[in-house]
mmCIF file of C-alpha atoms in Angstrom:
data_model
loop_
_atom_site.group_PDB
_atom_site.id
_atom_site.type_symbol
_atom_site.label_atom_id
_atom_site.label_comp_id
_atom_site.label_asym_id
_atom_site.label_seq_id
_atom_site.Cartn_x
_atom_site.Cartn_y
_atom_site.Cartn_z
ATOM 1 C CA MET A 1 -22.328 -18.878 152.411
ATOM 2 C CA LYS A 2 -24.538 -15.775 152.605
ATOM 3 C CA ARG A 3 -21.788 -13.867 154.394
ATOM 4 C CA THR A 4 -19.216 -14.929 151.756
ATOM 5 C CA LEU A 5 -21.486 -13.685 148.949
ATOM 6 C CA SER A 6 -21.986 -10.370 150.751
ATOM 7 C CA LEU A 7 -18.242 -10.017 151.174
ATOM 8 C CA ILE A 8 -17.638 -10.781 147.481
ATOM 9 C CA ALA A 9 -20.314 -8.281 146.444
ATOM 10 C CA ALA A 10 -18.864 -5.586 148.716
ATOM 11 C CA SER A 11 -15.334 -6.250 147.449
ATOM 12 C CA THR A 12 -16.519 -6.025 143.846
ATOM 13 C CA LEU A 13 -18.206 -2.688 144.524
ATOM 14 C CA VAL A 14 -15.053 -1.293 146.124
ATOM 15 C CA ALA A 15 -12.921 -2.537 143.217
ATOM 16 C CA LEU A 16 -15.274 -1.033 140.647
ATOM 17 C CA SER A 17 -15.323 2.283 142.507
ATOM 18 C CA PHE A 18 -11.528 2.339 142.693
ATOM 19 C CA ASN A 19 -11.190 1.539 138.986
ATOM 20 C CA SER A 20 -13.490 4.373 138.003
ATOM 21 C CA LEU A 21 -11.418 6.777 140.074
ATOM 22 C CA ALA A 22 -8.019 5.494 139.062
ATOM 23 C CA GLY A 23 -8.738 4.840 135.451
ATOM 24 C CA GLY A 24 -9.369 8.029 133.868
ATOM 25 C CA THR A 25 -11.126 11.263 133.849
ATOM 26 C CA HIS A 26 -11.352 13.766 136.606
ATOM 27 C CA SER A 27 -14.194 16.199 136.288
ATOM 28 C CA GLY A 28 -15.121 17.028 139.833
ATOM 29 C CA GLY A 29 -16.197 20.439 140.942
ATOM 30 C CA HIS A 30 -13.616 22.922 139.666
ATOM 31 C CA GLY A 31 -15.846 25.319 137.734
ATOM 32 C CA HIS A 32 -17.323 23.028 135.110
ATOM 33 C CA GLY A 33 -19.475 24.237 132.253
ATOM 34 C CA SER A 34 -20.420 27.879 132.338
ATOM 35 C CA GLU A 35 -20.446 28.084 136.134
ATOM 36 C CA GLU A 36 -18.437 30.966 137.495
ATOM 37 C CA SER A 37 -15.867 30.004 140.115
ATOM 38 C CA ALA A 38 -13.399 31.912 142.262
ATOM 39 C CA ILE A 39 -11.057 32.019 139.262
ATOM 40 C CA GLY A 40 -13.595 33.005 136.591
ATOM 41 C CA GLN A 41 -15.333 30.859 134.014
ATOM 42 C CA PRO A 42 -14.762 29.087 130.713
ATOM 43 C CA GLY A 43 -14.639 31.618 127.894
ATOM 44 C CA THR A 44 -15.969 31.532 124.358
ATOM 45 C CA ALA A 45 -13.778 31.895 121.275
ATOM 46 C CA SER A 46 -15.824 34.805 119.915
ATOM 47 C CA LYS A 47 -15.037 36.879 123.037
ATOM 48 C CA VAL A 48 -11.253 36.309 123.114
ATOM 49 C CA SER A 49 -9.520 39.668 123.511
ATOM 50 C CA ARG A 50 -5.967 38.347 123.536
ATOM 51 C CA THR A 51 -3.866 35.228 123.011
ATOM 52 C CA ILE A 52 -1.062 34.373 125.419
ATOM 53 C CA ASN A 53 1.478 31.699 124.488
ATOM 54 C CA VAL A 54 2.778 29.603 127.389
ATOM 55 C CA ASP A 55 5.632 27.117 127.147
ATOM 56 C CA MET A 56 6.080 24.227 129.581
ATOM 57 C CA ALA A 57 9.616 22.885 129.982
ATOM 58 C CA ASP A 58 11.401 20.015 131.685
ATOM 59 C CA THR A 59 13.218 22.605 133.826
ATOM 60 C CA MET A 60 9.849 22.556 135.683
ATOM 61 C CA ARG A 61 9.068 26.111 134.648
ATOM 62 C CA PHE A 62 6.400 27.936 132.676
ATOM 63 C CA THR A 63 7.326 30.763 130.337
ATOM 64 C CA PRO A 64 5.909 33.225 131.169
ATOM 65 C CA ALA A 65 5.290 32.417 134.837
ATOM 66 C CA ALA A 66 3.678 35.789 135.589
ATOM 67 C CA ILE A 67 0.777 37.042 133.478
ATOM 68 C CA SER A 68 -1.360 40.154 133.875
ATOM 69 C CA VAL A 69 -4.926 40.469 132.553
ATOM 70 C CA LYS A 70 -7.833 42.856 133.076
ATOM 71 C CA GLN A 71 -10.952 41.844 134.980
ATOM 72 C CA GLY A 72 -13.582 40.658 132.492
ATOM 73 C CA GLU A 73 -10.990 39.841 129.822
ATOM 74 C CA THR A 74 -11.260 36.539 127.932
ATOM 75 C CA ILE A 75 -7.854 35.039 127.216
ATOM 76 C CA LYS A 76 -6.914 32.256 124.846
ATOM 77 C CA PHE A 77 -3.929 30.425 126.307
ATOM 78 C CA VAL A 78 -1.969 28.526 123.669
ATOM 79 C CA ILE A 79 0.064 26.064 125.701
ATOM 80 C CA LYS A 80 2.991 24.102 124.275
ATOM 81 C CA ASN A 81 4.872 21.292 125.956
ATOM 82 C CA GLY A 82 8.436 21.949 124.829
ATOM 83 C CA GLY A 83 9.767 19.193 127.096
ATOM 84 C CA GLN A 84 10.384 15.468 126.867
ATOM 85 C CA VAL A 85 7.878 14.438 129.566
ATOM 86 C CA LYS A 86 4.142 14.980 129.993
ATOM 87 C CA HIS A 87 3.106 18.290 131.595
ATOM 88 C CA GLU A 88 -0.158 20.051 132.359
ATOM 89 C CA PHE A 89 -1.437 23.601 132.681
ATOM 90 C CA SER A 90 -4.066 23.805 135.398
ATOM 91 C CA LEU A 91 -5.767 27.053 136.486
ATOM 92 C CA GLY A 92 -7.129 27.327 140.032
ATOM 93 C CA THR A 93 -6.963 28.887 143.436
ATOM 94 C CA ASP A 94 -3.999 27.932 145.588
ATOM 95 C CA ALA A 95 -6.264 25.623 147.638
ATOM 96 C CA GLU A 96 -7.779 23.960 144.529
ATOM 97 C CA LEU A 97 -4.359 23.311 143.016
ATOM 98 C CA LYS A 98 -2.960 21.844 146.243
ATOM 99 C CA GLU A 99 -6.020 19.598 146.655
ATOM 100 C CA HIS A 100 -5.819 18.425 143.056
ATOM 101 C CA TYR A 101 -2.070 17.813 143.408
ATOM 102 C CA GLU A 102 -2.712 15.408 146.285
ATOM 103 C CA THR A 103 -5.177 13.517 144.036
ATOM 104 C CA MET A 104 -2.677 13.466 141.165
ATOM 105 C CA LYS A 105 -0.065 11.907 143.469
ATOM 106 C CA LYS A 106 -2.467 9.000 144.040
ATOM 107 C CA PHE A 107 -3.607 8.759 140.396
ATOM 108 C CA PRO A 108 -0.736 10.090 138.216
ATOM 109 C CA ASP A 109 -2.289 8.817 134.961
ATOM 110 C CA MET A 110 -5.476 10.796 135.529
ATOM 111 C CA GLU A 111 -6.847 12.498 132.419
ATOM 112 C CA HIS A 112 -8.703 15.815 132.545
ATOM 113 C CA ASP A 113 -11.836 16.980 130.791
ATOM 114 C CA GLU A 114 -12.167 20.325 132.536
ATOM 115 C CA PRO A 115 -12.115 23.652 130.688
ATOM 116 C CA SER A 116 -9.466 25.044 133.087
ATOM 117 C CA LYS A 117 -6.934 22.232 132.548
ATOM 118 C CA VAL A 118 -4.944 20.724 129.703
ATOM 119 C CA SER A 119 -2.496 17.794 129.846
ATOM 120 C CA LEU A 120 -0.002 17.566 126.996
ATOM 121 C CA ALA A 121 2.403 14.911 125.791
ATOM 122 C CA PRO A 122 5.922 16.053 124.821
ATOM 123 C CA GLY A 123 5.907 18.330 121.777
ATOM 124 C CA LYS A 124 2.111 18.750 121.792
ATOM 125 C CA GLN A 125 0.095 21.959 121.958
ATOM 126 C CA GLY A 126 -3.320 22.723 123.437
ATOM 127 C CA GLU A 127 -5.447 25.672 124.434
ATOM 128 C CA ILE A 128 -7.663 27.000 127.173
ATOM 129 C CA ILE A 129 -10.086 29.876 126.704
ATOM 130 C CA TRP A 130 -10.820 31.501 130.044
ATOM 131 C CA GLN A 131 -12.718 34.590 131.183
ATOM 132 C CA PHE A 132 -11.285 36.251 134.278
ATOM 133 C CA THR A 133 -14.371 37.694 135.981
ATOM 134 C CA LYS A 134 -12.886 38.643 139.365
ATOM 135 C CA ALA A 135 -9.942 40.840 140.294
ATOM 136 C CA GLY A 136 -7.169 39.168 142.281
ATOM 137 C CA GLU A 137 -4.774 36.284 141.743
ATOM 138 C CA VAL A 138 -5.344 33.080 139.818
ATOM 139 C CA LYS A 139 -2.659 30.425 140.060
ATOM 140 C CA PHE A 140 -1.580 27.887 137.464
ATOM 141 C CA ALA A 141 0.569 24.808 137.875
ATOM 142 C CA CYS A 142 1.654 21.458 136.523
ATOM 143 C CA LEU A 143 0.236 18.919 138.938
ATOM 144 C CA TYR A 144 2.053 15.813 137.773
ATOM 145 C CA PRO A 145 3.788 14.264 140.797
ATOM 146 C CA GLY A 146 7.041 16.084 141.559
ATOM 147 C CA HIS A 147 6.502 18.914 139.057
ATOM 148 C CA TYR A 148 4.552 21.210 141.416
ATOM 149 C CA ASP A 149 7.067 20.594 144.242
ATOM 150 C CA ALA A 150 9.898 21.435 141.830
ATOM 151 C CA GLY A 151 8.370 24.887 141.264
ATOM 152 C CA MET A 152 6.292 24.364 138.118
ATOM 153 C CA LYS A 153 3.742 27.046 138.912
ATOM 154 C CA GLY A 154 2.796 30.563 137.961
ATOM 155 C CA GLN A 155 0.303 33.327 138.527
ATOM 156 C CA VAL A 156 -2.224 35.391 136.621
ATOM 157 C CA THR A 157 -2.807 38.815 138.186
ATOM 158 C CA VAL A 158 -6.313 40.005 137.355
ATOM 159 C CA VAL A 159 -6.375 43.806 137.517
ATOM 160 C CA LYS A 160 -9.643 45.496 138.448
ATOM 161 C CA LYS A 161 -11.121 47.386 135.516
#
């Protein structure tokens, strides 16, 4: 009896853990809050130097797919889903995006509450305000299963000031 209760308790814990992962938000370790990461940090509206419009399409492409900014610049990305399926715009390093893509394959209904990501239903628009603090390359991609593999990715080139 004691062993059965332990097994039930352990199974319940595993189920609850799985539900919290599968059910909803993903907020783990990709430059949350005002922390600076390899790709920069969340920006503030009062410091925006430029707005860049980005369209996401069902052709699995971003327009534009190549963006150039200056180191230190704060950009407001206005992102529109011009397609008929859900898409996302996710900033990150190549390694971060690939890791997150593997997670999205397991939990495709995952919602995001990170300042470097926005998921949009068809026809919807969202924005990201981001400060690019380091020169180099920052990638962006749609990490819904199949979209990344189909080529839905792009790059921000951060030019040293």
